[in-house]
Amino acid sequence: MEVLISKLSQNDSVKLAELLHVFEAVFEMKSFTVPDESYLQRLLENPDMMFMVAELDGKVVGGLSAYVLLQYYSKEKHAYIHDVAISTAYQRKGIGNKLIASFNNYCQKMNYAEVFVAAEKQDAHAVEFYRATGAEELESVHFFYRLK
């Protein structure tokens, strides 16, 4: 099983749409509609967003989305992984580990200081996955404001 991991470029709106369909299925997103191509293009052109995909035989089977976190107290950049998903049929085959490792290697080459990712405590699968990838675990409480 030869998995190809790549960072999406400005010309990869079709692959981004495929990745969003993976997110839709894995996260069981009801009534989700993939945005139109012009919006996907804007996302890909945004230097503060990153997408990586895992492909098997030319088919996107997983990937991640991440944001660049700029700081005011340092010029170092951080990355925040927002979503990671591997199609159910391909989970537990090492693709997620390879995806995280590739993303971390990319960030290291681009001089990022740290990569962050959050997992909900009750999502035992996600917590164990990030532990298995070598991430350092922090105890923190995240809050959010539901605006819609």
Tab-separated table of C-alpha atoms in Angstrom:
chain	number	residue	atom	x	y	z
A	1	MET	CA	0.000	0.000	0.000
A	2	GLU	CA	1.853	3.074	-1.281
A	3	VAL	CA	0.392	6.187	0.319
A	4	LEU	CA	1.358	9.554	-1.097
A	5	ILE	CA	1.251	12.507	1.308
A	6	SER	CA	1.288	16.003	-0.167
A	7	LYS	CA	0.578	19.582	0.807
A	8	LEU	CA	-2.097	21.067	-1.395
A	9	SER	CA	-1.137	23.963	-3.634
A	10	GLN	CA	-3.232	26.705	-5.213
A	11	ASN	CA	-4.137	24.405	-8.106
A	12	ASP	CA	-5.598	21.600	-5.988
A	13	SER	CA	-9.241	22.608	-5.507
A	14	VAL	CA	-10.446	19.184	-6.728
A	15	LYS	CA	-8.329	17.404	-4.112
A	16	LEU	CA	-9.514	19.846	-1.448
A	17	ALA	CA	-13.120	19.011	-2.331
A	18	GLU	CA	-12.266	15.304	-2.040
A	19	LEU	CA	-10.707	15.943	1.387
A	20	LEU	CA	-13.814	17.793	2.527
A	21	HIS	CA	-15.900	14.775	1.520
A	22	VAL	CA	-13.639	12.611	3.715
A	23	PHE	CA	-14.206	15.027	6.611
A	24	GLU	CA	-17.944	14.946	5.912
A	25	ALA	CA	-18.076	11.145	6.097
A	26	VAL	CA	-15.719	10.616	9.035
A	27	PHE	CA	-17.161	13.419	11.171
A	28	GLU	CA	-20.722	12.470	10.165
A	29	MET	CA	-21.488	16.027	9.122
A	30	LYS	CA	-25.205	16.191	8.444
A	31	SER	CA	-26.388	18.593	5.753
A	32	PHE	CA	-22.830	19.611	4.803
A	33	THR	CA	-22.280	21.050	1.341
A	34	VAL	CA	-18.811	21.433	-0.130
A	35	PRO	CA	-18.280	25.117	-0.918
A	36	ASP	CA	-18.046	26.189	-4.558
A	37	GLU	CA	-14.737	26.076	-6.385
A	38	SER	CA	-14.077	29.822	-6.088
A	39	TYR	CA	-14.287	29.595	-2.292
A	40	LEU	CA	-12.038	26.514	-2.237
A	41	GLN	CA	-9.589	28.439	-4.402
A	42	ARG	CA	-9.573	31.324	-1.897
A	43	LEU	CA	-8.818	28.878	0.914
A	44	LEU	CA	-5.916	27.404	-1.036
A	45	GLU	CA	-4.534	30.873	-1.795
A	46	ASN	CA	-4.671	31.925	1.874
A	47	PRO	CA	-1.094	31.745	3.232
A	48	ASP	CA	-2.451	31.238	6.755
A	49	MET	CA	-4.212	27.961	5.879
A	50	MET	CA	-2.678	24.627	4.994
A	51	PHE	CA	-4.103	21.358	3.762
A	52	MET	CA	-2.346	18.020	3.402
A	53	VAL	CA	-3.828	14.929	1.829
A	54	ALA	CA	-3.093	11.235	1.882
A	55	GLU	CA	-3.719	9.545	-1.457
A	56	LEU	CA	-3.902	5.879	-2.305
A	57	ASP	CA	-4.057	4.929	-5.981
A	58	GLY	CA	-4.888	8.528	-6.883
A	59	LYS	CA	-7.803	8.728	-4.432
A	60	VAL	CA	-7.813	11.080	-1.427
A	61	VAL	CA	-8.326	8.803	1.598
A	62	GLY	CA	-7.457	11.293	4.313
A	63	GLY	CA	-5.879	14.554	5.224
A	64	LEU	CA	-5.670	17.472	7.564
A	65	SER	CA	-6.372	21.166	7.713
A	66	ALA	CA	-4.252	23.588	9.695
A	67	TYR	CA	-3.934	27.269	10.434
A	68	VAL	CA	-0.841	29.432	10.828
A	69	LEU	CA	-0.719	31.083	14.228
A	70	LEU	CA	1.223	34.311	14.212
A	71	GLN	CA	2.459	35.690	17.506
A	72	TYR	CA	2.976	39.175	18.815
A	73	TYR	CA	5.682	38.238	21.316
A	74	SER	CA	7.881	36.399	18.850
A	75	LYS	CA	8.392	36.201	15.101
A	76	GLU	CA	8.203	32.408	15.294
A	77	LYS	CA	5.183	30.826	13.696
A	78	HIS	CA	3.090	28.041	15.143
A	79	ALA	CA	0.665	25.773	13.334
A	80	TYR	CA	-2.671	24.601	14.666
A	81	ILE	CA	-4.100	21.416	13.200
A	82	HIS	CA	-7.848	21.858	13.029
A	83	ASP	CA	-9.071	18.607	11.479
A	84	VAL	CA	-7.485	15.233	10.786
A	85	ALA	CA	-9.430	12.410	9.218
A	86	ILE	CA	-8.764	9.134	7.442
A	87	SER	CA	-11.583	7.368	5.591
A	88	THR	CA	-12.990	4.629	7.799
A	89	ALA	CA	-11.891	1.824	5.464
A	90	TYR	CA	-8.267	3.005	5.700
A	91	GLN	CA	-7.994	3.732	9.421
A	92	ARG	CA	-5.508	1.852	11.604
A	93	LYS	CA	-3.146	1.274	8.687
A	94	GLY	CA	-0.516	3.891	9.599
A	95	ILE	CA	-1.798	6.567	7.205
A	96	GLY	CA	-2.638	9.013	9.990
A	97	ASN	CA	0.809	8.588	11.543
A	98	LYS	CA	2.441	9.213	8.177
A	99	LEU	CA	0.247	12.262	7.639
A	100	ILE	CA	1.162	13.824	10.996
A	101	ALA	CA	4.858	13.046	10.507
A	102	SER	CA	4.802	14.628	7.027
A	103	PHE	CA	3.034	17.727	8.325
A	104	ASN	CA	5.476	18.092	11.213
A	105	ASN	CA	8.433	17.652	8.838
A	106	TYR	CA	7.014	20.315	6.519
A	107	CYS	CA	6.519	22.717	9.436
A	108	GLN	CA	10.011	22.051	10.729
A	109	LYS	CA	11.496	22.820	7.287
A	110	MET	CA	9.477	26.037	7.187
A	111	ASN	CA	10.851	27.060	10.626
A	112	TYR	CA	7.659	26.706	12.638
A	113	ALA	CA	8.350	26.594	16.363
A	114	GLU	CA	5.477	24.292	17.367
A	115	VAL	CA	2.466	22.430	16.048
A	116	PHE	CA	-0.660	22.261	18.194
A	117	VAL	CA	-3.656	19.971	17.966
A	118	ALA	CA	-6.583	19.516	20.341
A	119	ALA	CA	-8.679	16.444	21.040
A	120	GLU	CA	-11.789	16.179	23.141
A	121	LYS	CA	-11.182	14.028	26.244
A	122	GLN	CA	-14.179	11.829	25.502
A	123	ASP	CA	-12.791	11.023	22.020
A	124	ALA	CA	-10.545	8.217	23.256
A	125	HIS	CA	-9.576	7.195	19.715
A	126	ALA	CA	-8.264	10.698	18.894
A	127	VAL	CA	-6.464	11.042	22.236
A	128	GLU	CA	-4.694	7.699	21.782
A	129	PHE	CA	-3.878	8.530	18.163
A	130	TYR	CA	-2.096	11.775	19.077
A	131	ARG	CA	-0.284	10.059	21.931
A	132	ALA	CA	0.914	7.396	19.488
A	133	THR	CA	2.282	10.051	17.118
A	134	GLY	CA	4.645	11.320	19.809
A	135	ALA	CA	2.789	14.491	20.709
A	136	GLU	CA	3.413	15.962	24.135
A	137	GLU	CA	0.219	16.094	26.141
A	138	LEU	CA	-0.906	19.264	27.893
A	139	GLU	CA	-3.699	19.554	30.419
A	140	SER	CA	-5.846	22.499	29.485
A	141	VAL	CA	-9.450	23.460	29.208
A	142	HIS	CA	-10.683	24.957	25.956
A	143	PHE	CA	-13.695	27.209	25.926
A	144	PHE	CA	-15.735	28.432	23.002
A	145	TYR	CA	-18.541	30.834	22.402
A	146	ARG	CA	-21.370	29.485	20.251
A	147	LEU	CA	-22.399	32.386	18.067
A	148	LYS	CA	-24.762	30.525	15.753
